[in-house]
Amino acid sequence: MAGYGFFARVYDQLTENVPYDRIADYYDAKIKKFGEGEVNFLADAGCGTGNLTARMAAKGYDVIGADASPDMLSQAMNKPHDGVQYICQPMPELDLYGEADVIISTLDSVNHLDSRADIEKFFRAAALNLRKGGLLLFDVNTIYKHEMILADQVFVYDIDGVYCVWQNDFSPTDNGIDISLDIFVEGDDGLYERVEESFREIAFAQEEFVQMLENAGFDVLEVREYLTDREPTDKSDKLMFCARKQ
């Protein structure tokens, strides 16, 4: 998995249109719908710069945010984070030193794992770190989104001293998207520093995710179009999975 070093410095600016409050409300509603017993301890796997992590803590959960990137975590820890403890761990190696009531993984963090084997390893790690009956909730980009929306597209961001050219290349062999970034950041002297970074996303069919979850010891409770309660279709671009540890 990529380290997201320089990208971490500009991540919040490039994602300022993400509706974090709405996403936090959505996840909280799913937890309240499916949670059994008292639900306090929540882990955010692949927490990035902590925008959603802090919002879940503000809703009253005791939260651990885990991410493989020290640079992302550095950005998170420079923000107010009452009620959140951050740890540097890759998602497939998640170890919370206790049993969580809920594990979430948001903003297609699961897509950013390197392989199907790593996704399966993450699901098994989540099962090991959840109490019996605990919930695993995550969202993913679909194959349709990769192939029909993101494929071979170029996006340009020009905001507040940051200029970024974001290029996507679709790989039909594994439904992956190879992402290349040219990032220009303005320094105090008015000159721009240029950095190139790259990473990729992979995607699988809904049925494959269900099978991976069941193999890891979960019962799949619900699959919906992201941020809605609609049943998925073959043109859904993003899905939300709710699963319970057996």
mmCIF file of C-alpha atoms in Angstrom:
data_model
loop_
_atom_site.group_PDB
_atom_site.id
_atom_site.type_symbol
_atom_site.label_atom_id
_atom_site.label_comp_id
_atom_site.label_asym_id
_atom_site.label_seq_id
_atom_site.Cartn_x
_atom_site.Cartn_y
_atom_site.Cartn_z
ATOM 1 C CA MET A 1 0.000 0.000 0.000
ATOM 2 C CA ALA A 2 1.234 3.501 -0.796
ATOM 3 C CA GLY A 3 2.502 5.662 2.017
ATOM 4 C CA TYR A 4 0.553 8.770 0.977
ATOM 5 C CA GLY A 5 3.404 10.942 2.285
ATOM 6 C CA PHE A 6 3.121 14.281 0.490
ATOM 7 C CA PHE A 7 -0.502 13.566 -0.423
ATOM 8 C CA ALA A 8 -1.334 13.648 3.299
ATOM 9 C CA ARG A 9 -0.341 17.316 3.448
ATOM 10 C CA VAL A 10 -2.931 18.314 0.857
ATOM 11 C CA TYR A 11 -5.545 15.595 1.415
ATOM 12 C CA ASP A 12 -7.975 17.768 3.356
ATOM 13 C CA GLN A 13 -7.876 20.510 0.739
ATOM 14 C CA LEU A 14 -8.488 18.057 -2.095
ATOM 15 C CA THR A 15 -11.398 16.421 -0.260
ATOM 16 C CA GLU A 16 -13.044 19.506 1.218
ATOM 17 C CA ASN A 17 -16.285 18.655 -0.634
ATOM 18 C CA VAL A 18 -16.659 15.315 1.210
ATOM 19 C CA PRO A 19 -19.866 15.488 3.346
ATOM 20 C CA TYR A 20 -18.270 14.209 6.552
ATOM 21 C CA ASP A 21 -21.202 15.190 8.789
ATOM 22 C CA ARG A 22 -23.648 13.310 6.579
ATOM 23 C CA ILE A 23 -21.375 10.261 6.446
ATOM 24 C CA ALA A 24 -20.987 10.232 10.243
ATOM 25 C CA ASP A 25 -24.769 10.446 10.650
ATOM 26 C CA TYR A 26 -25.217 7.580 8.172
ATOM 27 C CA TYR A 27 -22.778 5.277 9.936
ATOM 28 C CA ASP A 28 -24.209 6.191 13.334
ATOM 29 C CA ALA A 29 -27.718 5.347 12.120
ATOM 30 C CA LYS A 30 -26.567 1.927 10.853
ATOM 31 C CA ILE A 31 -24.854 1.214 14.169
ATOM 32 C CA LYS A 32 -28.023 2.111 16.046
ATOM 33 C CA LYS A 33 -30.080 -0.044 13.677
ATOM 34 C CA PHE A 34 -27.959 -3.181 13.921
ATOM 35 C CA GLY A 35 -26.027 -2.832 17.179
ATOM 36 C CA GLU A 36 -26.735 -5.376 19.903
ATOM 37 C CA GLY A 37 -26.355 -4.463 23.567
ATOM 38 C CA GLU A 38 -24.211 -1.551 24.706
ATOM 39 C CA VAL A 39 -22.103 -0.090 21.896
ATOM 40 C CA ASN A 40 -19.217 2.105 23.051
ATOM 41 C CA PHE A 41 -15.878 1.021 21.591
ATOM 42 C CA LEU A 42 -15.500 1.875 17.898
ATOM 43 C CA ALA A 43 -12.433 1.511 15.686
ATOM 44 C CA ASP A 44 -11.938 3.393 12.419
ATOM 45 C CA ALA A 45 -9.664 1.328 10.162
ATOM 46 C CA GLY A 46 -7.923 3.355 7.471
ATOM 47 C CA CYS A 47 -8.833 6.568 9.274
ATOM 48 C CA GLY A 48 -6.618 8.872 7.189
ATOM 49 C CA THR A 49 -6.498 12.423 8.515
ATOM 50 C CA GLY A 50 -9.193 11.704 11.084
ATOM 51 C CA ASN A 51 -12.048 13.836 9.791
ATOM 52 C CA LEU A 52 -14.666 11.126 10.217
ATOM 53 C CA THR A 53 -12.920 9.568 13.221
ATOM 54 C CA ALA A 54 -13.296 12.730 15.272
ATOM 55 C CA ARG A 55 -16.933 13.073 14.259
ATOM 56 C CA MET A 56 -17.691 9.545 15.495
ATOM 57 C CA ALA A 57 -16.021 10.394 18.799
ATOM 58 C CA ALA A 58 -18.192 13.510 19.024
ATOM 59 C CA LYS A 59 -21.219 11.201 18.808
ATOM 60 C CA GLY A 60 -20.152 9.584 22.059
ATOM 61 C CA TYR A 61 -18.124 6.559 20.964
ATOM 62 C CA ASP A 62 -14.741 5.678 22.464
ATOM 63 C CA VAL A 63 -12.698 5.640 19.273
ATOM 64 C CA ILE A 64 -9.408 4.241 18.039
ATOM 65 C CA GLY A 65 -8.278 5.467 14.628
ATOM 66 C CA ALA A 66 -5.838 3.176 12.807
ATOM 67 C CA ASP A 67 -3.933 3.958 9.625
ATOM 68 C CA ALA A 68 -0.813 2.630 7.924
ATOM 69 C CA SER A 69 0.447 6.124 7.021
ATOM 70 C CA PRO A 70 2.349 8.070 9.699
ATOM 71 C CA ASP A 71 1.881 11.188 7.564
ATOM 72 C CA MET A 72 -1.899 10.827 7.558
ATOM 73 C CA LEU A 73 -1.899 10.212 11.307
ATOM 74 C CA SER A 74 0.304 13.252 11.870
ATOM 75 C CA GLN A 75 -2.322 15.391 10.166
ATOM 76 C CA ALA A 76 -5.045 13.774 12.289
ATOM 77 C CA MET A 77 -3.211 14.357 15.548
ATOM 78 C CA ASN A 78 -2.664 18.029 14.728
ATOM 79 C CA LYS A 79 -6.455 18.505 14.877
ATOM 80 C CA PRO A 80 -8.669 18.466 17.974
ATOM 81 C CA HIS A 81 -9.205 14.782 18.708
ATOM 82 C CA ASP A 82 -10.787 14.447 22.124
ATOM 83 C CA GLY A 83 -11.989 10.899 22.651
ATOM 84 C CA VAL A 84 -9.748 9.468 19.917
ATOM 85 C CA GLN A 85 -6.580 7.409 20.248
ATOM 86 C CA TYR A 86 -4.545 6.976 17.064
ATOM 87 C CA ILE A 87 -2.371 3.965 16.227
ATOM 88 C CA CYS A 88 -0.193 3.291 13.174
ATOM 89 C CA GLN A 89 -1.299 -0.066 11.766
ATOM 90 C CA PRO A 90 -2.108 -1.413 8.294
ATOM 91 C CA MET A 91 -5.695 -2.580 8.015
ATOM 92 C CA PRO A 92 -4.806 -6.269 7.377
ATOM 93 C CA GLU A 93 -2.740 -6.254 10.583
ATOM 94 C CA LEU A 94 -5.309 -4.526 12.779
ATOM 95 C CA ASP A 95 -4.730 -5.257 16.476
ATOM 96 C CA LEU A 96 -6.801 -3.249 18.948
ATOM 97 C CA TYR A 97 -5.570 -5.034 22.101
ATOM 98 C CA GLY A 98 -9.189 -5.646 23.030
ATOM 99 C CA GLU A 99 -12.579 -6.374 21.512
ATOM 100 C CA ALA A 100 -14.389 -3.527 19.775
ATOM 101 C CA ASP A 101 -18.153 -3.224 19.504
ATOM 102 C CA VAL A 102 -17.904 -1.751 15.994
ATOM 103 C CA ILE A 103 -15.233 -1.458 13.313
ATOM 104 C CA ILE A 104 -15.802 0.941 10.447
ATOM 105 C CA SER A 105 -13.767 1.556 7.303
ATOM 106 C CA THR A 106 -14.867 4.504 5.233
ATOM 107 C CA LEU A 107 -14.158 6.485 2.061
ATOM 108 C CA ASP A 108 -13.264 3.317 0.072
ATOM 109 C CA SER A 109 -10.297 2.430 2.268
ATOM 110 C CA VAL A 110 -10.996 -1.244 1.520
ATOM 111 C CA ASN A 111 -10.538 -0.519 -2.214
ATOM 112 C CA HIS A 112 -7.066 0.831 -1.451
ATOM 113 C CA LEU A 113 -5.795 -2.471 -0.062
ATOM 114 C CA ASP A 114 -3.280 -4.104 -2.362
ATOM 115 C CA SER A 115 -5.019 -7.371 -3.209
ATOM 116 C CA ARG A 116 -7.957 -9.660 -2.567
ATOM 117 C CA ALA A 117 -5.727 -11.535 -0.120
ATOM 118 C CA ASP A 118 -5.203 -8.319 1.862
ATOM 119 C CA ILE A 119 -8.940 -7.612 1.922
ATOM 120 C CA GLU A 120 -9.581 -11.133 3.207
ATOM 121 C CA LYS A 121 -6.843 -10.645 5.792
ATOM 122 C CA PHE A 122 -8.461 -7.389 6.929
ATOM 123 C CA PHE A 123 -11.840 -9.078 7.314
ATOM 124 C CA ARG A 124 -10.251 -11.838 9.406
ATOM 125 C CA ALA A 125 -8.417 -9.245 11.524
ATOM 126 C CA ALA A 126 -11.680 -7.359 12.026
ATOM 127 C CA ALA A 127 -13.378 -10.552 13.201
ATOM 128 C CA LEU A 128 -10.560 -11.214 15.684
ATOM 129 C CA ASN A 129 -10.870 -7.691 17.080
ATOM 130 C CA LEU A 130 -14.656 -7.633 17.448
ATOM 131 C CA ARG A 131 -16.727 -9.040 20.260
ATOM 132 C CA LYS A 132 -19.284 -11.707 19.349
ATOM 133 C CA GLY A 133 -22.165 -9.884 17.694
ATOM 134 C CA GLY A 134 -19.992 -6.869 16.917
ATOM 135 C CA LEU A 135 -20.412 -4.968 13.675
ATOM 136 C CA LEU A 136 -18.162 -4.380 10.677
ATOM 137 C CA LEU A 137 -19.364 -1.519 8.472
ATOM 138 C CA PHE A 138 -17.540 -0.338 5.350
ATOM 139 C CA ASP A 139 -18.096 1.293 1.975
ATOM 140 C CA VAL A 140 -16.495 0.439 -1.362
ATOM 141 C CA ASN A 141 -16.391 1.732 -4.905
ATOM 142 C CA THR A 142 -17.900 -0.727 -7.357
ATOM 143 C CA ILE A 143 -16.559 -2.251 -10.547
ATOM 144 C CA TYR A 144 -19.120 -0.123 -12.406
ATOM 145 C CA LYS A 145 -17.650 3.067 -10.922
ATOM 146 C CA HIS A 146 -14.121 2.040 -11.815
ATOM 147 C CA GLU A 147 -14.977 1.052 -15.370
ATOM 148 C CA MET A 148 -17.667 3.577 -16.320
ATOM 149 C CA ILE A 149 -17.014 6.665 -14.159
ATOM 150 C CA LEU A 150 -13.379 6.819 -13.064
ATOM 151 C CA ALA A 151 -11.683 5.010 -15.960
ATOM 152 C CA ASP A 152 -9.176 7.074 -17.925
ATOM 153 C CA GLN A 153 -10.420 10.351 -16.458
ATOM 154 C CA VAL A 154 -8.323 13.392 -15.559
ATOM 155 C CA PHE A 155 -9.320 15.740 -12.732
ATOM 156 C CA VAL A 156 -7.715 19.107 -12.038
ATOM 157 C CA TYR A 157 -7.810 20.835 -8.636
ATOM 158 C CA ASP A 158 -6.741 24.466 -8.261
ATOM 159 C CA ILE A 159 -7.387 25.605 -4.696
ATOM 160 C CA ASP A 160 -5.668 27.744 -2.073
ATOM 161 C CA GLY A 161 -2.041 27.327 -3.061
ATOM 162 C CA VAL A 162 -2.453 23.741 -4.247
ATOM 163 C CA TYR A 163 -2.628 22.636 -7.878
ATOM 164 C CA CYS A 164 -3.162 18.928 -8.548
ATOM 165 C CA VAL A 165 -3.607 16.914 -11.721
ATOM 166 C CA TRP A 166 -5.239 13.563 -10.900
ATOM 167 C CA GLN A 167 -5.118 10.904 -13.642
ATOM 168 C CA ASN A 168 -6.880 7.533 -13.610
ATOM 169 C CA ASP A 169 -6.024 4.503 -15.730
ATOM 170 C CA PHE A 170 -8.385 1.525 -15.706
ATOM 171 C CA SER A 171 -6.961 -1.997 -15.647
ATOM 172 C CA PRO A 172 -9.543 -4.508 -16.966
ATOM 173 C CA THR A 173 -7.504 -7.478 -15.769
ATOM 174 C CA ASP A 174 -8.431 -6.792 -12.141
ATOM 175 C CA ASN A 175 -10.952 -3.916 -12.401
ATOM 176 C CA GLY A 176 -8.361 -1.687 -10.785
ATOM 177 C CA ILE A 177 -7.707 2.018 -11.138
ATOM 178 C CA ASP A 178 -4.103 3.205 -11.239
ATOM 179 C CA ILE A 179 -4.011 6.759 -9.922
ATOM 180 C CA SER A 180 -1.216 9.231 -10.672
ATOM 181 C CA LEU A 181 -0.963 12.615 -8.983
ATOM 182 C CA ASP A 182 1.084 15.643 -9.963
ATOM 183 C CA ILE A 183 0.888 17.926 -6.936
ATOM 184 C CA PHE A 184 2.140 21.515 -6.858
ATOM 185 C CA VAL A 185 2.160 23.296 -3.476
ATOM 186 C CA GLU A 186 2.969 26.980 -3.048
ATOM 187 C CA GLY A 187 5.739 27.787 -0.588
ATOM 188 C CA ASP A 188 6.206 30.892 1.559
ATOM 189 C CA ASP A 189 8.397 32.366 -1.189
ATOM 190 C CA GLY A 190 5.607 32.046 -3.746
ATOM 191 C CA LEU A 191 7.365 29.239 -5.602
ATOM 192 C CA TYR A 192 5.676 25.899 -6.144
ATOM 193 C CA GLU A 193 7.100 22.542 -5.105
ATOM 194 C CA ARG A 194 6.154 19.639 -7.381
ATOM 195 C CA VAL A 195 5.744 16.071 -6.157
ATOM 196 C CA GLU A 196 4.501 12.992 -8.007
ATOM 197 C CA GLU A 197 2.618 10.284 -6.129
ATOM 198 C CA SER A 198 0.740 7.204 -7.234
ATOM 199 C CA PHE A 199 -1.525 4.563 -5.755
ATOM 200 C CA ARG A 200 -4.321 2.287 -6.892
ATOM 201 C CA GLU A 201 -7.762 0.984 -6.039
ATOM 202 C CA ILE A 202 -9.168 -2.476 -6.716
ATOM 203 C CA ALA A 203 -12.810 -3.538 -6.932
ATOM 204 C CA PHE A 204 -14.833 -6.730 -6.643
ATOM 205 C CA ALA A 205 -18.427 -7.742 -7.244
ATOM 206 C CA GLN A 206 -20.905 -7.520 -4.375
ATOM 207 C CA GLU A 207 -21.179 -11.315 -4.277
ATOM 208 C CA GLU A 208 -17.414 -11.639 -3.869
ATOM 209 C CA PHE A 209 -17.392 -9.281 -0.889
ATOM 210 C CA VAL A 210 -20.239 -11.262 0.682
ATOM 211 C CA GLN A 211 -18.300 -14.504 0.230
ATOM 212 C CA MET A 212 -15.135 -12.999 1.723
ATOM 213 C CA LEU A 213 -17.085 -11.743 4.737
ATOM 214 C CA GLU A 214 -18.775 -15.087 5.310
ATOM 215 C CA ASN A 215 -15.443 -16.887 5.037
ATOM 216 C CA ALA A 216 -14.064 -14.547 7.725
ATOM 217 C CA GLY A 217 -16.894 -15.381 10.141
ATOM 218 C CA PHE A 218 -19.459 -12.650 9.451
ATOM 219 C CA ASP A 219 -23.153 -12.673 8.676
ATOM 220 C CA VAL A 220 -23.965 -9.996 6.095
ATOM 221 C CA LEU A 221 -26.924 -8.013 7.405
ATOM 222 C CA GLU A 222 -27.384 -5.453 4.666
ATOM 223 C CA VAL A 223 -25.889 -4.127 1.437
ATOM 224 C CA ARG A 224 -27.152 -0.749 0.228
ATOM 225 C CA GLU A 225 -26.267 1.989 -2.184
ATOM 226 C CA TYR A 226 -24.003 4.326 -0.266
ATOM 227 C CA LEU A 227 -25.687 6.985 1.911
ATOM 228 C CA THR A 228 -29.125 5.640 0.993
ATOM 229 C CA ASP A 229 -31.355 2.692 1.842
ATOM 230 C CA ARG A 230 -31.754 1.682 -1.798
ATOM 231 C CA GLU A 231 -31.054 -1.834 -2.987
ATOM 232 C CA PRO A 232 -27.934 -1.993 -5.193
ATOM 233 C CA THR A 233 -28.267 -2.195 -8.959
ATOM 234 C CA ASP A 234 -25.750 -3.016 -11.668
ATOM 235 C CA LYS A 235 -25.160 0.755 -12.003
ATOM 236 C CA SER A 236 -24.546 1.509 -8.335
ATOM 237 C CA ASP A 237 -21.245 3.334 -7.999
ATOM 238 C CA LYS A 238 -20.647 2.816 -4.278
ATOM 239 C CA LEU A 239 -21.936 0.281 -1.736
ATOM 240 C CA MET A 240 -22.255 0.109 2.049
ATOM 241 C CA PHE A 241 -21.870 -3.287 3.759
ATOM 242 C CA CYS A 242 -23.146 -4.046 7.249
ATOM 243 C CA ALA A 243 -21.968 -7.356 8.743
ATOM 244 C CA ARG A 244 -22.098 -8.972 12.183
ATOM 245 C CA LYS A 245 -19.490 -11.252 13.715
ATOM 246 C CA GLN A 246 -20.947 -14.697 14.233
#
